[in-house]
Short mmCIF file of C-alpha atoms in Angstrom, two decimals:
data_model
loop_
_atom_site.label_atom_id
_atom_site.label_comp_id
_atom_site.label_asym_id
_atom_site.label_seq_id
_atom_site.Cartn_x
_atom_site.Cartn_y
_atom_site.Cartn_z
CA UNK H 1 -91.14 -0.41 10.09
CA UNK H 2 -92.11 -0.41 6.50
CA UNK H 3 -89.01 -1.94 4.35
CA UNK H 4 -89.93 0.05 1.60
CA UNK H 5 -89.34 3.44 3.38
CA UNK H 6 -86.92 2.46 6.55
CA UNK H 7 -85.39 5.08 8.23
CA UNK H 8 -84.34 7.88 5.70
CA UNK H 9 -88.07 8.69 4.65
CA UNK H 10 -88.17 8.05 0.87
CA UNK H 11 -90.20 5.37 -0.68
CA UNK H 12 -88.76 2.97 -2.51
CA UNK H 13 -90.37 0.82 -5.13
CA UNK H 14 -89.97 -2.31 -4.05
CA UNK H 15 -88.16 -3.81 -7.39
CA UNK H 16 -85.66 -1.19 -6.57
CA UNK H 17 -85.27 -2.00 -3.28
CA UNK H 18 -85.05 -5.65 -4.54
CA UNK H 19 -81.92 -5.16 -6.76
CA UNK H 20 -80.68 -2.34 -4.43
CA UNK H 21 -80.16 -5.79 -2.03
CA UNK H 22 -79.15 -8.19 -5.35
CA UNK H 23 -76.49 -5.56 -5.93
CA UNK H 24 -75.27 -5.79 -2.16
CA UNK H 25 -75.02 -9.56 -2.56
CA UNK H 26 -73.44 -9.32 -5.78
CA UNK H 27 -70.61 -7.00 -4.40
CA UNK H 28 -70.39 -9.67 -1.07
CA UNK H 29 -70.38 -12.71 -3.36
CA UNK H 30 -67.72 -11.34 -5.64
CA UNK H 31 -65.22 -10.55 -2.51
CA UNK H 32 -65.76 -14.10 -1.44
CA UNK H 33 -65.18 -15.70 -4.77
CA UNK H 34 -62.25 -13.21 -5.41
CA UNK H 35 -60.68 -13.82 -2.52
CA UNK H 36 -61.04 -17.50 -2.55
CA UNK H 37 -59.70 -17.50 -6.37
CA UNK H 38 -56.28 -15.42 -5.32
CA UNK H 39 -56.09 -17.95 -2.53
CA UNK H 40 -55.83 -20.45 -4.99
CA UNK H 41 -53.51 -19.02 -7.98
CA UNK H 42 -51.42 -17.38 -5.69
CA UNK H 43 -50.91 -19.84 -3.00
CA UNK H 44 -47.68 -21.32 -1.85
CA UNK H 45 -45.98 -19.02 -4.82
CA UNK H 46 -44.08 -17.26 -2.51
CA UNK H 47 -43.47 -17.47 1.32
CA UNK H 48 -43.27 -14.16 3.01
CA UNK H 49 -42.47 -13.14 6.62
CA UNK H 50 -45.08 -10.87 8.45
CA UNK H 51 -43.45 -10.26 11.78
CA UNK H 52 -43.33 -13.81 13.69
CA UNK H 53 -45.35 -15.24 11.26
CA UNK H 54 -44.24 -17.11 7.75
CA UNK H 55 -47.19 -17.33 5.33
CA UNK H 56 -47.89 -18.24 2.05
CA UNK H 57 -48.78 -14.97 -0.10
CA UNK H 58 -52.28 -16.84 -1.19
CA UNK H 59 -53.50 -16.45 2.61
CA UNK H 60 -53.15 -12.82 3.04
CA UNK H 61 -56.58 -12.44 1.10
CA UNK H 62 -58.62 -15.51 2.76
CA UNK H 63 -59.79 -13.77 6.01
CA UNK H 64 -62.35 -11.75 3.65
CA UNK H 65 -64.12 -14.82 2.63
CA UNK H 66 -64.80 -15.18 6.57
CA UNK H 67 -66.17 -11.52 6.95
CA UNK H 68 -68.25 -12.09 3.82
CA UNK H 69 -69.82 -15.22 4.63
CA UNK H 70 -70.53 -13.69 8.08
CA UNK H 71 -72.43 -10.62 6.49
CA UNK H 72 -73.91 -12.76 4.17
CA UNK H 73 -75.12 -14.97 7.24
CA UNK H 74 -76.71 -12.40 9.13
CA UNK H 75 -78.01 -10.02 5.64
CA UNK H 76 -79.57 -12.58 4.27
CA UNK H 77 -79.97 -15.45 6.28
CA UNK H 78 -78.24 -19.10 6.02
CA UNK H 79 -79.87 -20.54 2.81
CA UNK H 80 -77.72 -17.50 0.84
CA UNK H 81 -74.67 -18.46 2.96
CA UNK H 82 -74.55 -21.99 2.12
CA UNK H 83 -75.44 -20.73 -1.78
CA UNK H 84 -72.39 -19.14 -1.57
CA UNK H 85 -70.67 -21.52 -0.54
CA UNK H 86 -71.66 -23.96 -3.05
CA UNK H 87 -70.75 -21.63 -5.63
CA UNK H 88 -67.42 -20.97 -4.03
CA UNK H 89 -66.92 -25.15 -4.61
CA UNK H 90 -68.33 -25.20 -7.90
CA UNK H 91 -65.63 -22.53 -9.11
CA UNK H 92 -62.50 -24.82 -7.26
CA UNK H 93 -63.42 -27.86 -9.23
CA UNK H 94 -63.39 -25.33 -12.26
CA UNK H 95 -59.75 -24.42 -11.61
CA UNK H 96 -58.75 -27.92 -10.88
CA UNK H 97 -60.54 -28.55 -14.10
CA UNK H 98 -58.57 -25.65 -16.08
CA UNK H 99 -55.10 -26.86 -14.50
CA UNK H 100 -55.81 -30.22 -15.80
CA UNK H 101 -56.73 -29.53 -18.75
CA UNK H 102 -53.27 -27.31 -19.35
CA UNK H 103 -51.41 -30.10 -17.99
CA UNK H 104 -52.97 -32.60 -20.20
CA UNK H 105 -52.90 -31.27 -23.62
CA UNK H 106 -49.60 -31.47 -25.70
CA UNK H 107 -47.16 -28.49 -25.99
CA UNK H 108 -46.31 -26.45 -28.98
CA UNK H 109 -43.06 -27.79 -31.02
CA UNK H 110 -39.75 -27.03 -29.03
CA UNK H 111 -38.33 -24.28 -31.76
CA UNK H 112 -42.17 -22.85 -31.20
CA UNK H 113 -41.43 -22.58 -27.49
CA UNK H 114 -41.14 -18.77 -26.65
CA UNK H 115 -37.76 -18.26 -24.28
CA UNK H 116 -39.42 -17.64 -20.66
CA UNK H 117 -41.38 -21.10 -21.11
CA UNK H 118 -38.56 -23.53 -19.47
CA UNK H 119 -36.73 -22.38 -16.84
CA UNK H 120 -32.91 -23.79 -16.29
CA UNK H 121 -31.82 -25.29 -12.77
CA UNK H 122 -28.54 -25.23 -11.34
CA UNK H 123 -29.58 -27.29 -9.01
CA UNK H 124 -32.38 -30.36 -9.16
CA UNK H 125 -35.88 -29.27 -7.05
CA UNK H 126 -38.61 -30.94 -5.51
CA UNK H 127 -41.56 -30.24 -6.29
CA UNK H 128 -44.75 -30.45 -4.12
CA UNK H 129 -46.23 -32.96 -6.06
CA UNK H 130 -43.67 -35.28 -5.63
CA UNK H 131 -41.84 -34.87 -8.98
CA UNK H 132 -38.13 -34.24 -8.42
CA UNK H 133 -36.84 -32.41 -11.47
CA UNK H 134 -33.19 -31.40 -13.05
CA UNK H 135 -31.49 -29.43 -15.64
CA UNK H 136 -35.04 -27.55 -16.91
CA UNK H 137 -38.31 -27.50 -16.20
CA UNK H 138 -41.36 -26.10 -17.45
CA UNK H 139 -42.73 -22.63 -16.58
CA UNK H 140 -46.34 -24.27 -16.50
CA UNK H 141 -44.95 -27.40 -14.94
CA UNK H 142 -43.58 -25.73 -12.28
CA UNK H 143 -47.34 -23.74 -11.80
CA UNK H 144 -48.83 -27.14 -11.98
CA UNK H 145 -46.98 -28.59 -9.05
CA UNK H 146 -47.60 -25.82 -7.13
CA UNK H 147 -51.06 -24.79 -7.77
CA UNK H 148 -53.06 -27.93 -8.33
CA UNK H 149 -51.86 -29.92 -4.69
CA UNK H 150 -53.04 -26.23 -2.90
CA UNK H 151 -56.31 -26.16 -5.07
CA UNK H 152 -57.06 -29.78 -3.97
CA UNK H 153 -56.13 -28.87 -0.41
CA UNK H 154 -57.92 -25.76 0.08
CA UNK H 155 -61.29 -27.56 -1.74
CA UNK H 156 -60.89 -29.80 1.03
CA UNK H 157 -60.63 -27.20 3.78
CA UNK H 158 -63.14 -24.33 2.02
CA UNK H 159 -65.52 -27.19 2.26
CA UNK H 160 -64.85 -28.38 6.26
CA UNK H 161 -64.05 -24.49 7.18
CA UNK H 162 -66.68 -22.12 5.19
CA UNK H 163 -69.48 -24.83 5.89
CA UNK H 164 -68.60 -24.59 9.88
CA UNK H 165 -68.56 -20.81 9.68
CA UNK H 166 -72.10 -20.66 8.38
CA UNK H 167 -73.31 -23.21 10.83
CA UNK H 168 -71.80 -21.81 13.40
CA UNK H 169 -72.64 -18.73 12.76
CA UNK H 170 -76.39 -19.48 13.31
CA UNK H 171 -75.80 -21.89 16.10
CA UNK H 172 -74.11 -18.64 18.42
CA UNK H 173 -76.79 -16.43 16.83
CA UNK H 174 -79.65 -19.00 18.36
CA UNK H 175 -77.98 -19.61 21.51
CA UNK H 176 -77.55 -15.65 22.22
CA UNK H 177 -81.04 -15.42 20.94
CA UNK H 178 -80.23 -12.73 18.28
CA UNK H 179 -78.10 -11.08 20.56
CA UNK H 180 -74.12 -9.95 20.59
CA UNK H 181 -73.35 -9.60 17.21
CA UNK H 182 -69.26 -9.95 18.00
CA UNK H 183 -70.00 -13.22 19.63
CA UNK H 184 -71.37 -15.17 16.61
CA UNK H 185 -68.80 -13.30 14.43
CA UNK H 186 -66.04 -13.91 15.99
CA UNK H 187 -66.10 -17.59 17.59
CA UNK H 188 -67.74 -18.88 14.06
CA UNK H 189 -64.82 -17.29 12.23
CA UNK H 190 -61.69 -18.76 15.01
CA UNK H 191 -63.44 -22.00 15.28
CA UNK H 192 -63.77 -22.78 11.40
CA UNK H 193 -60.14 -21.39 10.92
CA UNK H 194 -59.00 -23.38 13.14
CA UNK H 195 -59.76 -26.50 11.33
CA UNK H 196 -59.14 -24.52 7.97
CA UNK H 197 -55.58 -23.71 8.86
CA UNK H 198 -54.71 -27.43 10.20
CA UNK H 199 -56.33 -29.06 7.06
CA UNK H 200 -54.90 -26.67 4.54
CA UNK H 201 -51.21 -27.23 5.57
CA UNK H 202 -51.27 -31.07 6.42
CA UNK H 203 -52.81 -31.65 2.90
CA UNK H 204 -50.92 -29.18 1.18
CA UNK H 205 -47.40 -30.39 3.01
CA UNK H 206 -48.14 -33.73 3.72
CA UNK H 207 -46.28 -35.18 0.44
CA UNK H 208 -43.46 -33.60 1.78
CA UNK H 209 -43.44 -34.31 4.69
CA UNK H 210 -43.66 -38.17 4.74
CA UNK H 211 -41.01 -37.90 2.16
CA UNK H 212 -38.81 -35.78 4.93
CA UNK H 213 -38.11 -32.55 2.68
CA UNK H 214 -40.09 -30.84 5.40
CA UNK H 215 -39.71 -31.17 9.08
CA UNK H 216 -42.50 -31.58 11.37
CA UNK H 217 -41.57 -27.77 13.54
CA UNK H 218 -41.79 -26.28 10.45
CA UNK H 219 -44.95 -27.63 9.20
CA UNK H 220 -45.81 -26.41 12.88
CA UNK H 221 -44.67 -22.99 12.05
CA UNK H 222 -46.88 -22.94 9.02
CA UNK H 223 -49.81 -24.30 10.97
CA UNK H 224 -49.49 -21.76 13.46
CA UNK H 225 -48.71 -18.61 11.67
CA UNK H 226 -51.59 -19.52 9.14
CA UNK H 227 -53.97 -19.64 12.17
CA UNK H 228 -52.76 -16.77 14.14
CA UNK H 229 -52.94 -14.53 11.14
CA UNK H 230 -56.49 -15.74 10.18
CA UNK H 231 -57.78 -15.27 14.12
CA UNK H 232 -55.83 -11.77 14.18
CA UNK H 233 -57.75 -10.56 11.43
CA UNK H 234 -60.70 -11.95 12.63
CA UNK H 235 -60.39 -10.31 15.72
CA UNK H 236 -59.62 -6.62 13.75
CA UNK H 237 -62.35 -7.19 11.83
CA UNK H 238 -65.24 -6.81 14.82
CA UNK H 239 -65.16 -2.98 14.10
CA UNK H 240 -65.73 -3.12 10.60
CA UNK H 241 -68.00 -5.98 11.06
CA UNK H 242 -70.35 -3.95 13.10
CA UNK H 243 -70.16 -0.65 10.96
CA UNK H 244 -71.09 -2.88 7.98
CA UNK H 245 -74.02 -4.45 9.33
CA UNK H 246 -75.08 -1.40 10.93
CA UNK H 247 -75.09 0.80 7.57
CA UNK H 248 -76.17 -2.32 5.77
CA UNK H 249 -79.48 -3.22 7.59
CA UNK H 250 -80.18 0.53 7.00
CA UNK H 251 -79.01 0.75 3.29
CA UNK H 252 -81.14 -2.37 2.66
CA UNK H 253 -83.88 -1.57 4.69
CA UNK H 254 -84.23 -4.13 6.99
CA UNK H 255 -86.88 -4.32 9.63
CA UNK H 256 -86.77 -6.15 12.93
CA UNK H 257 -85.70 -9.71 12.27
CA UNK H 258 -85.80 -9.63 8.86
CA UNK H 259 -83.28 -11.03 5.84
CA UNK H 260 -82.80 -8.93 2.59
CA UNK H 261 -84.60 -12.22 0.50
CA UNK H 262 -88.24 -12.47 -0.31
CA UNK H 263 -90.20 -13.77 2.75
CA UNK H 264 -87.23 -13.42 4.64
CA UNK H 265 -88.00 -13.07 8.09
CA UNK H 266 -85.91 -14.27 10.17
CA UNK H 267 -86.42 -16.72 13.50
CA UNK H 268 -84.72 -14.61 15.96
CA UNK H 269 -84.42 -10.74 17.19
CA UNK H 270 -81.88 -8.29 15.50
CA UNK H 271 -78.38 -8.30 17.25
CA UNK H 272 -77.63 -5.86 19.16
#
């Protein structure tokens, strides 16, 4: 099949078939790094309860970095998934960067302080980070402590998890030679997650936990509702997955065994 015409019979020039597939990247890429960033700001904000499960609000997001990196994977091949991911790292040492930075540089003058930037405790908290606090404490303190220990622990699991996925990813799509799309989708995704979700939490809650403000069943809890949220998504996602690859391939004209990058022909047969 000729790339340039595929299956719905008009030519395309092939610069506009080039950033017809640079757009489709563009749109993947920016879910990833979207969902990644909410992951990140959000995070361990607020606990919420999704039937047996208690998560922090900044996972509800994550699963779409797994379904992006996945299309990514099989669009365009494993040099743009581990891109991707790269970039994805890049932009958590930026926000690490940025928190430090806010931490670091002096305040405005107290009688300069508008009203909503210190909070007053009737009680003294702990704070992730170690810090026990009374009487006040800053709004951007309190974002500190909470954001920068989940930044550093989700760098350390993007970087173990997302850089399984994408090898992974290729190893089922080699060992099914091509074949059964939902196997290298879905045992790439529950097999990095699993070692996301257990590295996420222990980092995150490890502080507290060898300080005993958390107790080991619920850091358990945690660990397993993080995990059995990520791998129930992942699972729900199979349909979608396929419809998206299927309309994709098509969209971005895609012959057999070929990646939407130039010379991009991939080593195995199409899935089917």
């Amino acid at each position: 099949m000729d790339a340039t015409t595929g299956t719905t019979g008009r030519s395309l020039d092939p610069a506009e078939l080039h950033e017809r597939r640079e757009r489709v990247f563009l749109v993947l890429a920016g879910t990833f790094l979207a969902a990644m960033t909410l992951l990140n700001v959000i995070g361990i904000t607020r606990f919420i309860q999704l039937g047996p499960m208690a998560l922090a609000v900044g996972v509800l997001p994550y699963p779409l970095t797994f379904l992006c990196t996945d299309l990514v994977c099989e669009l365009y091949g494993k040099a743009r998934a581990n891109f991707l991911v790269s970039v994805g790292l890049g932009l958590n040492f930026l926000i690490l960067g940025v928190l430090f930075l806010g931490d670091a540089i002096p305040p405005v003058p107290a009688e300069q302080m508008p009203p909503w930037q210190v909070l007053q405790l009737a009680a003294p908290v702990a704070l992730p980070n170690g810090d026990l606090v009374e009487g006040s404490v800053g709004l951007y303190q309190l974002i500190y402590a909470t954001t920068s220990g989940a930044v550093f622990a989700s760098m350390l699991a993007y970087i173990a998890a997302q850089y399984c996925d994408v090898q992974l990813f290729h190893f089922w799509k080699r060992v099914t030679k091509g074949k059964y799309l939902w196997v290298r989708n879905n045992f790439s995704t529950l097999m990095s997650q699993m070692v996301d979700s257990v590295m996420v939490i222990s980092v995150t809650f490890g502080a507290a936990f060898l300080r005993g403000d958390i107790a080991l069943q619920a850091l358990l809890v945690l660990i397993g509702s993080n995990y059995l949220f990520k791998a129930a998504v992942a699972l729900l996602d199979t349909g979608p997955f396929y419809l998206a690859v299927h309309y994709l391939k098509r969209y971005l004209r895609l012959g057999n065994g070929e990646y939407a990058v130039p010379g991009g022909a991939a080593l195995t047969a199409p899935a089917r």
